[in-house]
Coordinates of C-alpha atoms and ligand atoms in Angstrom, one line a residue:
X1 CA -25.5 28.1 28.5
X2 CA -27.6 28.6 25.7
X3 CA -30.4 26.2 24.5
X4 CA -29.0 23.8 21.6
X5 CA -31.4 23.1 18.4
X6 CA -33.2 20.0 19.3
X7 CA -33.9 21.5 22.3
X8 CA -35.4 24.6 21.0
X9 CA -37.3 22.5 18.4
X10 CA -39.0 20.7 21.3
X11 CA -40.4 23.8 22.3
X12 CA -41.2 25.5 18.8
X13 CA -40.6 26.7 15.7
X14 CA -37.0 27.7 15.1
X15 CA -36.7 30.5 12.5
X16 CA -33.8 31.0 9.8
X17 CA -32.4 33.0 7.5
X18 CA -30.2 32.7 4.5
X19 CA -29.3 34.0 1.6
X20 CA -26.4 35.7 2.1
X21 CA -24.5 34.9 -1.1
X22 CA -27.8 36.4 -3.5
X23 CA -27.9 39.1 -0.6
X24 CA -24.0 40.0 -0.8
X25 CA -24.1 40.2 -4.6
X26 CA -26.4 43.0 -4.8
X27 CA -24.7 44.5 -2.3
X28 CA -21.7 44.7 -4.6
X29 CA -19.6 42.2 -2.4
X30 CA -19.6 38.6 -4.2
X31 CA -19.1 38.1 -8.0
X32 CA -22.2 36.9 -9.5
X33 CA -21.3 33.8 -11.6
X34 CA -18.9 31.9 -9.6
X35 CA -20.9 33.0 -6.0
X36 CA -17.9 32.6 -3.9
X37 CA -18.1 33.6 -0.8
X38 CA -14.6 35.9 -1.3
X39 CA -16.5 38.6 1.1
X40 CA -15.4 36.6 4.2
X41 CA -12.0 37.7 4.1
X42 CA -12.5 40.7 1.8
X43 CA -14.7 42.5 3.3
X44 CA -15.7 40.4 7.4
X45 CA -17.4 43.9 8.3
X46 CA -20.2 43.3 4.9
X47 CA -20.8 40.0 6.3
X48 CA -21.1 40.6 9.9
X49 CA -23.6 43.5 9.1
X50 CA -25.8 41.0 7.1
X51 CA -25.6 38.9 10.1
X52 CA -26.7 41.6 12.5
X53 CA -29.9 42.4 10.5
X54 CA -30.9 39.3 10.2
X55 CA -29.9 38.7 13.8
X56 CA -32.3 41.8 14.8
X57 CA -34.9 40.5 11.9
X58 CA -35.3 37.1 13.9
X59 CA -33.5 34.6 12.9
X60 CA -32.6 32.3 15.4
X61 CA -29.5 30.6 13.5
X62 CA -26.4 32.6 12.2
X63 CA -25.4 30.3 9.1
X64 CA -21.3 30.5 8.3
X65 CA -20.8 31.8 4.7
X66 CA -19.1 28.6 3.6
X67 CA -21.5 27.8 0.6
X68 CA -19.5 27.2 -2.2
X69 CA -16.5 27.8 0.0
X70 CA -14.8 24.4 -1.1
X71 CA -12.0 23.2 -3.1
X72 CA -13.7 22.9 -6.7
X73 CA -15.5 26.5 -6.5
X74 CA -12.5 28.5 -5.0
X75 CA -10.4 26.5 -8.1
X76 CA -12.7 28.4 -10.6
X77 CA -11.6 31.7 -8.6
X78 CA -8.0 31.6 -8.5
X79 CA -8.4 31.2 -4.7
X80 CA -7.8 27.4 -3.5
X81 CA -5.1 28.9 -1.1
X82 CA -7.5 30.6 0.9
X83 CA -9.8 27.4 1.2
X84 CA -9.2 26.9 4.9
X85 CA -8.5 30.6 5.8
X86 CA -11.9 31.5 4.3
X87 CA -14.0 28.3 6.4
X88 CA -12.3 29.2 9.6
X89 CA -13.3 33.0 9.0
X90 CA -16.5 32.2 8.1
X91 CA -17.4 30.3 11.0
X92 CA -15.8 33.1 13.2
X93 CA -18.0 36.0 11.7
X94 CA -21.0 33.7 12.8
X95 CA -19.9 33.4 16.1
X96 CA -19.0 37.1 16.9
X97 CA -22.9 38.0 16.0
X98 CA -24.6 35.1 17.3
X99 CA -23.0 35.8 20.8
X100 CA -24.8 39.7 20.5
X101 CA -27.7 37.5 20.4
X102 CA -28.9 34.3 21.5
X103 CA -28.8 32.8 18.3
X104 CA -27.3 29.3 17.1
X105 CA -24.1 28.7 14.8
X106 CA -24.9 26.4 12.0
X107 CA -22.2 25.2 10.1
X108 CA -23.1 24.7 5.8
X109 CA -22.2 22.7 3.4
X110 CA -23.8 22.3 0.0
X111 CA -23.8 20.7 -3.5
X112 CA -20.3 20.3 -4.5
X113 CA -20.7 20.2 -8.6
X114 CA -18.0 17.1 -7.8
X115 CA -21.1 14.2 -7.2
X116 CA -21.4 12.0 -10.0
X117 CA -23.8 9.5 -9.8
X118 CA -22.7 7.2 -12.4
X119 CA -19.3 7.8 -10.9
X120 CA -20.3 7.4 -7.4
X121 CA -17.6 5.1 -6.0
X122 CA -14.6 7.9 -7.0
X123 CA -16.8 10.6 -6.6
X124 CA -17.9 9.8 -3.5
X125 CA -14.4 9.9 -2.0
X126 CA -13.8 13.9 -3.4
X127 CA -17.5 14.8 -1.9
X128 CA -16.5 13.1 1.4
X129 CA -12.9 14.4 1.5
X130 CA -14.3 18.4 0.8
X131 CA -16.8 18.3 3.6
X132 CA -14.5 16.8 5.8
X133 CA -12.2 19.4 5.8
X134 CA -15.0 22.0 5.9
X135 CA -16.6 20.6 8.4
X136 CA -13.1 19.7 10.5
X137 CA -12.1 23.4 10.5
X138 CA -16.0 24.7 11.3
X139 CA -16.2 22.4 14.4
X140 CA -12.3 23.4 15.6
X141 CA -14.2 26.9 15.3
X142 CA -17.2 26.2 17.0
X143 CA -21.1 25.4 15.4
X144 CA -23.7 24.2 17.2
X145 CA -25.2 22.2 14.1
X146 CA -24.7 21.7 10.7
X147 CA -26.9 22.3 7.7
X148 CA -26.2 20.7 4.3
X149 CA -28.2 22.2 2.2
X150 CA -29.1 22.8 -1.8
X151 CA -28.8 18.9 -2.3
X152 CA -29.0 17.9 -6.5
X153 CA -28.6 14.6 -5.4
X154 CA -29.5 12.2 -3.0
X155 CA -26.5 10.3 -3.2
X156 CA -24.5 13.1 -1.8
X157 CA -26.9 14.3 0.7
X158 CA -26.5 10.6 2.3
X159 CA -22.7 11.7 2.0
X160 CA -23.2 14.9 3.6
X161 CA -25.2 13.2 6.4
X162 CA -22.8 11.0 7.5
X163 CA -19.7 13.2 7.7
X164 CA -22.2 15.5 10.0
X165 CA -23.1 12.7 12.2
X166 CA -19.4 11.3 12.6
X167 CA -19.0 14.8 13.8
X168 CA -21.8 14.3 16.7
X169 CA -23.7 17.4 15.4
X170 CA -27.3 17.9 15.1
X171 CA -28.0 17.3 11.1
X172 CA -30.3 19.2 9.1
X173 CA -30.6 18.1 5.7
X174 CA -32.3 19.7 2.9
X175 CA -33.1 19.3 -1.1
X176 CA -32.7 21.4 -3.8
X177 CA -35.7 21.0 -6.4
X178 CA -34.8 22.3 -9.6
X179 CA -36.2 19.3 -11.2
X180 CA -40.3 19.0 -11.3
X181 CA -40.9 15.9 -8.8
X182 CA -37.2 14.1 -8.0
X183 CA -33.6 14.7 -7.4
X184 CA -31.0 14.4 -10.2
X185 CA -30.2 10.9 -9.4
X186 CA -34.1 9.8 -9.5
X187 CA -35.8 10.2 -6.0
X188 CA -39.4 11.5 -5.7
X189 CA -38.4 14.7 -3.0
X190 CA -40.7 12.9 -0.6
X191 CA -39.3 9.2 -0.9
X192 CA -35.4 11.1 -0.5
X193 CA -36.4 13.0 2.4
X194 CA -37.9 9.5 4.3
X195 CA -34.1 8.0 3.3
X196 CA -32.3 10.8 4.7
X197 CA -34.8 10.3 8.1
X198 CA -34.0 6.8 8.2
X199 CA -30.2 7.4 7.9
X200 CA -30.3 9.6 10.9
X201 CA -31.2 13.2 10.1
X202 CA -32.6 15.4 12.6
X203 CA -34.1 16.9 10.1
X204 CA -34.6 17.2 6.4
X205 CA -36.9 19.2 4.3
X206 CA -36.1 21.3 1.3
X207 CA -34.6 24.9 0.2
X208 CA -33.8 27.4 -2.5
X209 CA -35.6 26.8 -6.0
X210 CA -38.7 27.2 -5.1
X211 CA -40.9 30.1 -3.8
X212 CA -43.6 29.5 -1.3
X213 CA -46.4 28.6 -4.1
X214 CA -44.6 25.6 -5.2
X215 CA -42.7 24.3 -2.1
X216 CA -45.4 24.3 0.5
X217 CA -47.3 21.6 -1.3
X218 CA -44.2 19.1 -1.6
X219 CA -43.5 19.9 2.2
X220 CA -46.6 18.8 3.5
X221 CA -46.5 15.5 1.8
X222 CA -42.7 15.5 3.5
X223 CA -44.3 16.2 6.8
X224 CA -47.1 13.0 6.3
X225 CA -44.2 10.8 5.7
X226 CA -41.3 11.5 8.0
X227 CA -41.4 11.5 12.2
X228 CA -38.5 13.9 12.5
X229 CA -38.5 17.8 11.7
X230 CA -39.2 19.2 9.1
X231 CA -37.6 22.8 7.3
X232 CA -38.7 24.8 5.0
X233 CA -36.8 27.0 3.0
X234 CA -37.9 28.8 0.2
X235 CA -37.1 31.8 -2.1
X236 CA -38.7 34.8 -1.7
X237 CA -40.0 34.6 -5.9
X238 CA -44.0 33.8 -7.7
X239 CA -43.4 30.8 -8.7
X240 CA -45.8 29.2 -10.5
X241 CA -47.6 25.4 -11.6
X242 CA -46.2 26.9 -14.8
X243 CA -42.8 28.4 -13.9
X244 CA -42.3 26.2 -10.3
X245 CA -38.7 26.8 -9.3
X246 CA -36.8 30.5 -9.5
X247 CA -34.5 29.0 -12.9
X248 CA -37.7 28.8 -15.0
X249 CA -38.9 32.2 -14.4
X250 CA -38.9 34.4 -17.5
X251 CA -39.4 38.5 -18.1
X252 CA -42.3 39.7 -20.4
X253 CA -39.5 39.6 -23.0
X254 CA -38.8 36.4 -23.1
X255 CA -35.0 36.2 -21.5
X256 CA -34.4 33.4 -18.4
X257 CA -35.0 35.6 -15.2
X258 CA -32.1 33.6 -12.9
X259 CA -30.3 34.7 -11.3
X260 CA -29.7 38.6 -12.2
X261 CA -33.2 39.8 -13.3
X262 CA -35.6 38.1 -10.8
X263 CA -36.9 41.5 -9.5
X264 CA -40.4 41.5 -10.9
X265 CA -41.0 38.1 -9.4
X266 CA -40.3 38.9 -5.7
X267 CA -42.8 38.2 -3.2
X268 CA -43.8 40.8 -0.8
X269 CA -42.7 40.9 2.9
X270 CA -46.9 40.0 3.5
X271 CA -46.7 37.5 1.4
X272 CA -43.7 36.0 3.1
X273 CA -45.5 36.5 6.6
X274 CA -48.3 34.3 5.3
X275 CA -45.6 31.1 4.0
X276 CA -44.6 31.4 7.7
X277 CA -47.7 31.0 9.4
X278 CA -48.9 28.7 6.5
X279 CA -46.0 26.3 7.3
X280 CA -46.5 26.3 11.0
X281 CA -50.0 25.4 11.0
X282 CA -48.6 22.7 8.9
X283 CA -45.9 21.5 11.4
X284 CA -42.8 22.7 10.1
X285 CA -40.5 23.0 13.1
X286 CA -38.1 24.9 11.0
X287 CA -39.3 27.9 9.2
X288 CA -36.7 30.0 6.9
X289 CA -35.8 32.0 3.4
X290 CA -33.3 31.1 0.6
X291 CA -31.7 33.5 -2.2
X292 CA -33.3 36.7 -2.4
X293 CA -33.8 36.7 1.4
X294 CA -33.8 40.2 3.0
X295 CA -34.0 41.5 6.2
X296 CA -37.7 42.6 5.8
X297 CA -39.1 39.5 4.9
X298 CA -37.2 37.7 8.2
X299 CA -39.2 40.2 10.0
X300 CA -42.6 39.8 8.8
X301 CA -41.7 35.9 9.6
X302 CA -40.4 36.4 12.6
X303 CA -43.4 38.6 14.0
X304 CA -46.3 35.5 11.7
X305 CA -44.9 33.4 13.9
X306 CA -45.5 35.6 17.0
X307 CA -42.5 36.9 18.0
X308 CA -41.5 40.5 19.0
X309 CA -37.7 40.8 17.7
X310 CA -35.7 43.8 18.4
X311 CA -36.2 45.1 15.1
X312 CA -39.8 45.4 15.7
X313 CA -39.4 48.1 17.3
X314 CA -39.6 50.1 13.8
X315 CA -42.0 48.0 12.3
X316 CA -44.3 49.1 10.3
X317 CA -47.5 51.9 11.8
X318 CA -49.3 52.5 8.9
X319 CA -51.7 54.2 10.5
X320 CA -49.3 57.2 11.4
X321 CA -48.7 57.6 7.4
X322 CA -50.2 61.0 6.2
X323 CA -51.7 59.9 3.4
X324 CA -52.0 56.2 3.7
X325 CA -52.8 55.7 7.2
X326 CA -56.4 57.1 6.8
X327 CA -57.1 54.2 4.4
X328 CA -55.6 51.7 5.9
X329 CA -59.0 50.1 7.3
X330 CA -59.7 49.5 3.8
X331 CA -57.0 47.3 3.5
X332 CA -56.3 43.8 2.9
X333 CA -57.0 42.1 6.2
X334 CA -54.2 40.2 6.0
X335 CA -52.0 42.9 5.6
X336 CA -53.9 44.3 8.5
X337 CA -53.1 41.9 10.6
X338 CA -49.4 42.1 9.9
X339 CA -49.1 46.1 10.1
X340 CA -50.6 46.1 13.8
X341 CA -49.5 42.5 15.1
Ligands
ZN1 ZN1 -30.9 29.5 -2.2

């Protein structure tokens, strides 16, 4: 029997590792724009190869593709006919790699564009009737935990929460941040994240939006004011005091840099090594990567937080380059450190 989550939290960080729907685009599998996840029944193989690297990268949690796989996105698609043939496979394709490891299942669910909070008593009922059939059909399949994640509001993070918790699942519950200091319906991040403890969530942090720069301050106020744990999930993008969250990134000419022309602004794998060891000095039990996360970066994580993973076994030896690796003394000692462990 493998270890469940709260189990391997009381023993350590627990890494993850998403992405998948950023990942999959520039792979040529999912349409930028609507970011459906039609690559779980187009093309399983695409998304059980993203698994396995990020499987052998480190990741301790295979996350179903279900983001945006509800009613109102597949609508905009043409594909609300394939809503539970798409969950179910989703939650499969997690399974089949996580068992050539010994990583967890997390089942997802996310904003739904549906939550109104001025609306809250009818929207409420389409939030809570989408994740329950999501998360109906992911449990029939088998997850070991949920994560709701990319939460505008807190409104329907509460919702999310307790459709998790009627399922008797482990609940991790995380915010988006696209604002500057509170969600859309008026929380500070900090204040939502002690609600969502109180409610019940195992545990609650934030992801996406932000890259390490600008998240890891708001976390550690998180982690001074709530007992349970605490994730982390950030993009892998410079973001700035100026420019804090991916959206208001811009290229030297002037045009918005989300989501299709981000490039300039992605952190190196060293620089993603460092957020992880940053974060678990801080006491963040669960350490991950949002949109733009790559197999690379996972690694560098994987092996800051001391692990030896089996794609280590081609990391990085600098020192057997022909024409860097008599230089590489002079190097960085950081990325010293990461090159030879
Ligand atoms: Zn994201």
């Amino acid at each position: 029997m493998k270890k469940g989550l709260l189990e391997r939290l009381q023993e350590g960080v627990v890494q993850g590792a998403e992405g998948y729907v950023f990942e999959l685009e520039r792979r040529g599998y999912i349409k930028g724009g609507p970011y459906v996840p039609e690559v779980v029944l187009d093309f399983p193989d695409a998304v059980k190869e993203l698994h396995r690297e990020f499987l052998r990268a480190g990741s301790d949690v295979m996350v179903a593709l279900t983001y945006y796989a509800h009613r109102e996105k597949l609508k905009d698609v043409g594909r609300e006919h394939d809503l539970e043939r798409m969950n179910r496979q989703a939650v499969r394709l997690a399974n089949e790699v996580a068992h050539e490891g010994n990583a967890l299942v997390a089942g997802n669910i996310c904003n739904t564009w549906a939550y109104d909070p001025d609306n809250a008593k009818e929207t409420t009922k389409i939030v809570r009737a989408m994740y329950e059939e999501q998360l109906g059909w992911a449990v029939e399949e088998g997850i070991d935990f949920v994560i709701s994640e990319t939460n505008d509001y807190l409104g329907e993070a509460l919702i999310a929460l307790e459709v998790i918790k009627s399922s008797g699942l482990p609940a991790m519950v995380t915010l988006a941040s696209v604002q500057p200091h509170t969600t859309r319906d008026g929380y500070d991040y900090v204040e939502a994240c002690k609600r969502l403890a109180d409610a019940g969530a195992d545990i609650v942090g934030m992801n996406c939006d932000r890259g390490p720069a600008t998240m890891l301050p708001i976390i550690e106020n998180i982690r001074a004011a709530v007992s349970c744990y605490v994730a982390a999930q950030p993009v892998p993008y410079k973001t700035d005091a100026a420019s804090p969250t991916f959206e208001s990134l811009h290229t030297s000419d002037g045009y918005q840099a989300f989501q299709l022309a981000l490039e300039p602004f992605l952190c190196n794998r060293f620089e993603m090594a460092s957020f992880a060891r940053k974060a678990k000095e801080m006491g963040i039990n669960y350490i991950g990567i949002c949109c733009g996360g790559a197999p690379h970066y996972v690694r560098a994580m994987a092996e800051a937080l001391g692990k030896t993973v089996p794609a280590s076994k081609y990391s990085p030896a600098m020192e057997l380059h022909p024409m860097l690796g008599t230089h590489v003394e002079n190097k960085d000692k950081e990325f010293l450190d990461v090159w030879k462990g």
